[in-house]
Amino acid sequence: MLLSISLILLIGLFAGWLCKRLKLPALLGMMLTGVLIGPYVLNLISPSILDISAEIRKIALIIILTRAGLTLNINDLKRVGRPAVLMCFVPAAFEIVGMIILAPLLFNVSLLEAAVIGAVVAAVSPAVIVPKMIKLIDEGYGTSKSIPQMILAGASVDDVFVIVLFTAFTGLAQGKQISVMSFVNIPISICLGIAAGLLVGFLLSKFFEKAHIRDTVKVIIMLSISFMLVTAEDSITWDITFSALIAIMFIGIAMKKHREEACRRLSVKFNKLWVCAEIFLFVLVGAAVDINYVTAAAVPAIILIFGVLCFRMLGVFLCMIRTKLSLKERLFCMIAYMPKATVQAAIGGVPLAMGLECGNTVLTIAVMAILITAPLGAFLIELTYKRLLKEDLVTEQIDG
């Protein structure tokens, strides 16, 4: 295991640095490292690491979502208003509709199987989007109209919406009955997640105000509570649940409201943790890629992915109607909402494990979606944000 950890860190770090030198996203080098040293090529990663890969990736996601919460101002989220709410489900819904239209034409799948594929592919990747949007907030690009804040909020909720749909569609494909509560649970889980995060964040801010402890200890406490929230969500078997990832982000948001100076210091701590967590996240995502599936149906999968991305971008554009965003700013939002990685890596193989006929097709398209959209989206965000967004000093309302 120790050798695997050293290979992941050293090769991933070097590959990321090399890609940066070539003006490419560092995550591309990290993902390719995972493909190379993963079980389907050189097989240099210990099975003990691969067995807990999902948990390691989740820890990395918790770190960056906490960092995002500590950066976001709750007043900015309120200011964004209607477009942020629409971004939570409209682009994903458009992409699923696009998949239902296009997938049967390119692959031998039914409409229900196309819906399953759409639910896997439609989720954006907070792991790619969140650090990019934090960078924009730190540098002050698009913040006067709360553009990065809107994308941050939408990307975090988008995954909840899509995963509920995925559960419903796979259940139908297996012949199960789907209850109305499955869909009612979407807004409930989001609201309960926000409420839980705000409450925990408020209590933590009061505790940290009275207990004079080191910032490193505060980070340990916050991470431990986040792990407990994720475990609690996974353990709940009721129809009504809550979104732990949204709760984790709102812990940081609540703390920023009540303890802004402390949050600035904690944000720096989490940023340092992200340096290591990012390598593990994207190398292990790459390690989940089976190169044999990629080569089997590469061309139609590529056509399909770019086709449904057009539907997604149309959905994003419609979310921006009647806002004060310029055409350039709307174009940036469409670009920034492209990347996919963690959700596809996490659930791409589930239909195959369930024994669904479309399992191999779902996995192939999920893998191609990661390989295409994660590096391309990250690259285009880096390439365009200074050209399409204004560097701001004041904040104005986005909703028209």
Coordinates of C-alpha atoms in Angstrom, one line a residue:
M1 CA 0.0 0.0 0.0
L2 CA 2.8 2.4 0.9
L3 CA 4.4 1.9 -2.5
S4 CA 1.1 2.6 -4.2
I5 CA 0.6 5.8 -2.3
S6 CA 4.1 7.0 -3.2
L7 CA 3.5 6.2 -6.9
I8 CA 0.1 8.0 -6.9
L9 CA 1.6 11.1 -5.3
L10 CA 4.9 11.3 -7.1
I11 CA 3.8 10.4 -10.6
G12 CA 0.5 12.3 -10.3
L13 CA 2.3 15.4 -9.1
F14 CA 4.9 15.2 -11.9
A15 CA 2.2 14.5 -14.6
G16 CA 0.1 17.5 -13.3
W17 CA 3.2 19.7 -13.4
L18 CA 4.0 18.6 -16.9
C19 CA 0.5 19.3 -18.1
K20 CA 0.6 22.8 -16.6
R21 CA 3.9 23.4 -18.4
L22 CA 2.1 22.4 -21.6
K23 CA -0.8 24.8 -20.8
L24 CA -3.1 21.9 -20.1
P25 CA -5.2 21.3 -16.9
A26 CA -3.1 19.5 -14.2
L27 CA -6.0 17.1 -13.6
L28 CA -5.5 15.7 -17.1
G29 CA -2.0 14.5 -16.1
M30 CA -3.4 13.1 -12.9
M31 CA -6.2 11.2 -14.6
L32 CA -3.8 9.8 -17.2
T33 CA -1.5 8.7 -14.4
G34 CA -4.4 6.8 -12.9
V35 CA -5.1 5.1 -16.3
L36 CA -1.4 4.2 -16.7
I37 CA -0.7 2.8 -13.2
G38 CA -4.3 1.5 -12.7
P39 CA -5.5 -2.1 -12.8
Y40 CA -6.3 -2.1 -16.5
V41 CA -2.8 -1.1 -17.8
L42 CA 0.3 -1.5 -15.5
N43 CA -1.6 -2.6 -12.4
L44 CA 0.8 -0.8 -10.0
I45 CA -1.9 0.3 -7.5
S46 CA -2.4 -2.1 -4.6
P47 CA -5.9 -3.7 -4.4
S48 CA -6.1 -2.5 -0.8
I49 CA -6.1 1.1 -2.2
L50 CA -8.6 0.3 -5.0
D51 CA -10.9 -1.3 -2.4
I52 CA -11.2 2.0 -0.6
S53 CA -11.0 4.2 -3.7
A54 CA -14.6 5.4 -3.4
E55 CA -14.0 6.5 0.2
I56 CA -10.8 8.3 -0.6
R57 CA -12.4 10.1 -3.5
K58 CA -15.3 11.1 -1.2
I59 CA -12.8 12.5 1.4
A60 CA -11.2 14.7 -1.3
L61 CA -14.7 15.9 -2.4
I62 CA -15.5 16.8 1.3
I63 CA -12.3 18.8 1.5
I64 CA -13.0 20.9 -1.6
L65 CA -16.7 21.4 -0.7
T66 CA -15.7 22.6 2.8
R67 CA -13.2 25.0 1.2
A68 CA -16.0 26.2 -1.1
G69 CA -18.3 26.9 1.8
L70 CA -15.7 28.8 3.6
T71 CA -15.3 31.0 0.5
L72 CA -18.9 31.6 -0.3
N73 CA -20.9 34.5 1.2
I74 CA -24.5 33.6 1.9
N75 CA -25.7 37.0 0.8
D76 CA -24.1 36.3 -2.6
L77 CA -26.2 33.1 -2.9
K78 CA -29.4 35.0 -2.0
R79 CA -28.5 37.7 -4.6
V80 CA -28.1 35.2 -7.4
G81 CA -31.7 34.1 -7.0
R82 CA -33.7 32.4 -9.8
P83 CA -30.8 31.5 -12.1
A84 CA -29.0 29.5 -9.4
V85 CA -32.2 27.5 -8.7
L86 CA -32.7 26.8 -12.3
M87 CA -29.1 25.7 -12.7
C88 CA -29.7 23.0 -10.2
F89 CA -31.9 20.9 -12.5
V90 CA -32.6 22.5 -15.9
P91 CA -29.2 21.7 -17.6
A92 CA -29.2 18.2 -16.3
A93 CA -32.8 17.6 -17.4
F94 CA -32.0 18.9 -20.9
E95 CA -28.9 16.6 -21.1
I96 CA -31.0 13.6 -20.2
V97 CA -33.6 14.5 -22.8
G98 CA -30.8 14.8 -25.3
M99 CA -29.5 11.4 -24.3
I100 CA -33.0 9.9 -24.8
I101 CA -33.1 11.3 -28.3
L102 CA -29.6 10.6 -29.5
A103 CA -28.5 7.4 -27.7
P104 CA -31.0 5.0 -29.4
L105 CA -29.8 6.4 -32.8
L106 CA -26.1 5.7 -32.0
F107 CA -26.3 2.6 -29.8
N108 CA -28.7 -0.3 -29.7
V109 CA -30.5 0.8 -26.5
S110 CA -34.1 1.4 -25.5
L111 CA -35.5 4.7 -24.4
L112 CA -35.4 3.6 -20.7
E113 CA -31.8 2.4 -21.1
A114 CA -31.0 5.8 -22.7
A115 CA -32.5 7.5 -19.7
V116 CA -30.2 5.4 -17.4
I117 CA -27.2 6.5 -19.5
G118 CA -28.4 10.1 -19.4
A119 CA -28.7 10.0 -15.6
V120 CA -25.1 8.8 -15.3
V121 CA -23.6 11.3 -17.7
A122 CA -25.8 14.4 -16.7
A123 CA -24.1 15.1 -13.4
V124 CA -21.4 17.8 -13.4
S125 CA -18.2 17.3 -11.3
P126 CA -17.9 19.5 -8.2
A127 CA -14.3 18.2 -7.9
V128 CA -13.5 20.0 -11.2
I129 CA -15.8 23.0 -11.0
V130 CA -15.5 23.9 -7.3
P131 CA -11.7 24.6 -7.2
K132 CA -12.0 26.6 -10.5
M133 CA -14.8 28.7 -9.2
I134 CA -12.9 29.3 -5.9
K135 CA -10.0 30.6 -7.9
L136 CA -12.3 33.0 -9.8
I137 CA -13.7 34.3 -6.5
D138 CA -10.2 34.7 -5.1
E139 CA -9.1 36.7 -8.2
G140 CA -12.4 38.7 -8.4
Y141 CA -13.6 37.6 -11.8
G142 CA -17.3 37.6 -12.4
T143 CA -18.0 38.2 -8.7
S144 CA -19.9 41.5 -9.2
K145 CA -22.7 39.4 -10.7
S146 CA -22.0 36.4 -8.5
I147 CA -21.3 34.2 -11.5
P148 CA -18.8 31.7 -9.8
Q149 CA -21.1 31.6 -6.7
M150 CA -24.1 30.7 -8.9
I151 CA -22.1 27.9 -10.7
L152 CA -20.8 26.6 -7.3
A153 CA -24.3 26.4 -5.9
G154 CA -25.8 24.8 -9.0
A155 CA -23.0 22.2 -9.4
S156 CA -23.5 21.0 -5.8
V157 CA -27.2 20.5 -6.0
D158 CA -27.2 19.2 -9.6
D159 CA -25.6 15.9 -8.4
V160 CA -28.4 15.3 -5.9
F161 CA -31.1 15.8 -8.6
V162 CA -29.3 13.5 -11.1
I163 CA -28.5 10.7 -8.6
V164 CA -32.2 10.5 -7.5
L165 CA -33.2 10.2 -11.2
F166 CA -30.5 7.5 -11.7
T167 CA -31.9 5.5 -8.8
A168 CA -35.4 5.8 -10.3
F169 CA -34.4 4.8 -13.8
T170 CA -32.3 1.8 -12.8
G171 CA -35.2 0.7 -10.5
L172 CA -37.6 0.8 -13.5
A173 CA -35.0 -1.0 -15.7
Q174 CA -35.0 -3.8 -13.0
G175 CA -38.7 -4.0 -13.0
K176 CA -39.2 -2.2 -9.6
Q177 CA -42.0 0.1 -8.7
I178 CA -40.9 3.7 -8.2
S179 CA -42.8 5.7 -5.5
V180 CA -43.7 9.3 -5.8
M181 CA -41.6 9.9 -2.6
S182 CA -38.5 9.2 -4.6
F183 CA -39.0 12.4 -6.5
V184 CA -40.5 14.4 -3.6
N185 CA -37.3 13.6 -1.7
I186 CA -35.2 15.7 -4.2
P187 CA -36.2 19.2 -2.8
I188 CA -36.6 17.8 0.7
S189 CA -33.1 16.3 0.8
I190 CA -31.7 19.6 -0.5
C191 CA -33.6 21.7 2.0
L192 CA -32.7 19.4 4.9
G193 CA -29.1 19.4 3.8
I194 CA -29.0 23.2 3.8
A195 CA -30.7 23.4 7.2
A196 CA -28.4 20.8 8.8
G197 CA -25.3 22.6 7.4
L198 CA -26.4 26.0 8.6
L199 CA -27.2 24.6 12.1
V200 CA -23.9 22.8 12.4
G201 CA -22.0 25.7 11.1
F202 CA -23.6 28.1 13.5
L203 CA -22.9 25.8 16.5
L204 CA -19.3 25.3 15.4
S205 CA -18.8 29.1 15.0
K206 CA -20.0 29.7 18.6
F207 CA -17.9 26.8 19.9
F208 CA -14.8 28.1 18.2
E209 CA -15.5 31.6 19.5
K210 CA -15.5 30.3 23.1
A211 CA -12.9 27.5 22.8
H212 CA -9.5 29.0 21.9
I213 CA -8.0 26.1 19.9
R214 CA -5.5 25.9 17.0
D215 CA -6.8 26.2 13.5
T216 CA -5.4 22.7 12.7
V217 CA -7.6 21.2 15.5
K218 CA -10.6 23.1 14.1
V219 CA -10.0 21.5 10.7
I220 CA -9.9 18.1 12.3
I221 CA -13.2 18.7 14.0
M222 CA -14.9 20.0 10.8
L223 CA -13.6 17.0 8.8
S224 CA -14.8 14.6 11.5
I225 CA -18.3 16.1 11.6
S226 CA -18.4 16.0 7.7
F227 CA -17.5 12.3 7.7
M228 CA -20.3 11.6 10.3
L229 CA -22.8 13.5 8.1
V230 CA -21.9 11.4 5.0
T231 CA -22.1 8.2 7.0
A232 CA -25.5 9.3 8.4
E233 CA -26.8 9.9 4.9
D234 CA -25.6 6.5 3.7
S235 CA -27.1 4.8 6.8
I236 CA -30.6 6.3 6.4
T237 CA -33.1 3.8 4.9
W238 CA -36.2 6.0 5.1
D239 CA -37.9 7.6 2.0
I240 CA -36.9 11.0 3.4
T241 CA -33.2 11.7 3.7
F242 CA -30.8 14.7 3.4
S243 CA -27.9 15.7 1.2
A244 CA -24.7 15.4 3.2
L245 CA -22.5 17.1 0.6
I246 CA -24.8 20.1 0.5
A247 CA -24.8 20.2 4.3
I248 CA -21.0 20.1 4.3
M249 CA -20.8 23.1 2.0
F250 CA -23.3 25.1 4.1
I251 CA -21.3 24.4 7.3
G252 CA -18.6 26.6 5.8
I253 CA -21.1 29.2 4.5
A254 CA -22.7 29.5 8.0
M255 CA -19.3 29.8 9.7
K256 CA -18.2 32.5 7.2
K257 CA -21.3 34.5 8.2
H258 CA -20.5 34.3 11.9
R259 CA -16.7 34.0 12.0
E260 CA -15.3 35.6 8.8
E261 CA -11.7 36.2 9.9
A262 CA -11.4 32.6 11.3
C263 CA -12.8 31.2 8.1
R264 CA -10.2 33.0 6.1
R265 CA -7.5 31.1 8.1
L266 CA -9.3 27.8 7.9
S267 CA -9.7 28.3 4.1
V268 CA -6.0 28.5 3.8
K269 CA -5.6 25.2 5.8
F270 CA -8.1 23.4 3.6
N271 CA -6.4 24.7 0.5
K272 CA -3.2 23.0 1.6
L273 CA -5.1 19.8 2.2
W274 CA -6.5 20.0 -1.3
V275 CA -3.0 19.9 -2.8
C276 CA -2.7 16.2 -1.7
A277 CA -6.4 15.3 -1.9
E278 CA -6.6 16.5 -5.6
I279 CA -3.9 14.1 -6.6
F280 CA -5.6 11.2 -5.0
L281 CA -9.0 12.1 -6.4
F282 CA -8.1 12.4 -10.0
V283 CA -5.5 9.6 -10.1
L284 CA -8.1 7.2 -8.6
V285 CA -10.8 8.5 -11.0
G286 CA -8.3 7.6 -13.8
A287 CA -7.7 4.2 -12.2
A288 CA -11.4 3.4 -12.5
V289 CA -11.2 3.8 -16.3
D290 CA -11.2 0.5 -18.2
I291 CA -9.3 1.3 -21.4
N292 CA -10.8 -1.7 -23.1
Y293 CA -14.3 -0.3 -22.9
V294 CA -13.1 3.1 -24.2
T295 CA -11.6 1.6 -27.4
A296 CA -14.6 -0.6 -28.1
A297 CA -17.1 2.2 -28.9
A298 CA -15.0 5.3 -29.0
V299 CA -16.3 7.1 -32.1
P300 CA -20.1 6.9 -31.4
A301 CA -19.5 7.6 -27.7
I302 CA -17.6 10.8 -28.6
I303 CA -20.4 11.9 -31.0
L304 CA -23.0 11.2 -28.3
I305 CA -21.2 13.1 -25.6
F306 CA -20.7 16.2 -27.7
G307 CA -24.3 16.0 -28.8
V308 CA -25.8 15.9 -25.3
L309 CA -23.4 18.7 -24.2
C310 CA -25.2 20.9 -26.8
F311 CA -28.4 20.1 -25.0
R312 CA -26.8 20.9 -21.7
M313 CA -25.5 24.2 -22.9
L314 CA -28.9 25.1 -24.2
G315 CA -30.3 24.4 -20.8
V316 CA -27.7 26.7 -19.2
F317 CA -28.5 29.4 -21.7
L318 CA -32.2 29.2 -20.9
C319 CA -31.4 29.6 -17.2
M320 CA -29.7 32.9 -18.0
I321 CA -32.8 34.4 -19.7
R322 CA -33.9 37.7 -18.1
T323 CA -30.6 38.2 -16.2
K324 CA -28.1 41.1 -16.5
L325 CA -25.4 38.8 -17.8
S326 CA -23.8 39.8 -21.1
L327 CA -23.5 37.3 -24.0
K328 CA -19.8 36.6 -23.0
E329 CA -20.8 35.9 -19.4
R330 CA -23.5 33.5 -20.5
L331 CA -21.1 31.7 -22.8
F332 CA -18.7 31.3 -19.8
C333 CA -21.5 29.8 -17.7
M334 CA -22.2 27.3 -20.5
I335 CA -18.5 26.3 -20.7
A336 CA -18.1 26.1 -16.9
Y337 CA -21.0 23.7 -16.5
M338 CA -19.4 21.0 -18.8
P339 CA -16.9 19.0 -16.7
K340 CA -17.8 15.5 -15.4
A341 CA -15.7 13.1 -13.4
T342 CA -16.5 11.9 -9.9
V343 CA -20.2 11.0 -10.2
Q344 CA -19.5 9.1 -13.5
A345 CA -16.6 7.3 -11.9
A346 CA -18.8 6.4 -8.8
I347 CA -21.9 5.1 -10.6
G348 CA -20.8 4.4 -14.1
G349 CA -20.3 0.7 -13.3
V350 CA -23.5 0.3 -11.3
P351 CA -25.8 -0.7 -14.2
L352 CA -23.2 -3.4 -15.2
A353 CA -23.1 -4.7 -11.6
M354 CA -26.9 -4.8 -11.6
G355 CA -26.8 -7.1 -14.7
L356 CA -28.6 -4.6 -17.0
E357 CA -28.1 -5.3 -20.7
C358 CA -26.9 -1.7 -21.2
G359 CA -24.3 -2.0 -18.5
N360 CA -21.2 -2.1 -20.8
T361 CA -22.6 0.7 -22.9
V362 CA -23.3 2.9 -19.8
L363 CA -19.7 2.3 -18.5
T364 CA -18.1 3.1 -21.9
I365 CA -20.0 6.4 -22.3
A366 CA -19.3 7.3 -18.6
V367 CA -15.6 6.7 -19.1
M368 CA -15.5 8.7 -22.3
A369 CA -17.5 11.5 -20.6
I370 CA -14.8 11.7 -17.9
L371 CA -11.9 11.6 -20.4
I372 CA -13.4 14.3 -22.7
T373 CA -15.3 16.7 -20.5
A374 CA -13.1 16.9 -17.3
P375 CA -9.9 18.1 -19.0
L376 CA -11.7 20.0 -21.8
G377 CA -13.9 21.8 -19.3
A378 CA -11.0 22.7 -17.0
F379 CA -8.9 23.8 -19.9
L380 CA -11.6 26.0 -21.4
I381 CA -12.4 27.6 -18.0
E382 CA -8.7 28.5 -17.6
L383 CA -8.5 29.7 -21.2
T384 CA -11.6 31.9 -21.2
Y385 CA -12.4 33.3 -17.8
K386 CA -10.2 36.4 -18.1
R387 CA -11.6 37.0 -21.6
L388 CA -15.3 36.5 -20.9
L389 CA -15.6 37.8 -17.3
K390 CA -14.8 41.2 -15.8
E391 CA -12.5 41.6 -12.9
D392 CA -14.7 43.2 -10.3
L393 CA -14.6 45.3 -7.2
V394 CA -18.3 45.8 -6.5
T395 CA -21.2 43.4 -6.3
E396 CA -24.5 43.8 -8.1
Q397 CA -27.6 41.7 -8.6
I398 CA -27.6 39.0 -11.3
D399 CA -31.4 38.6 -11.6
G400 CA -33.0 41.0 -14.0

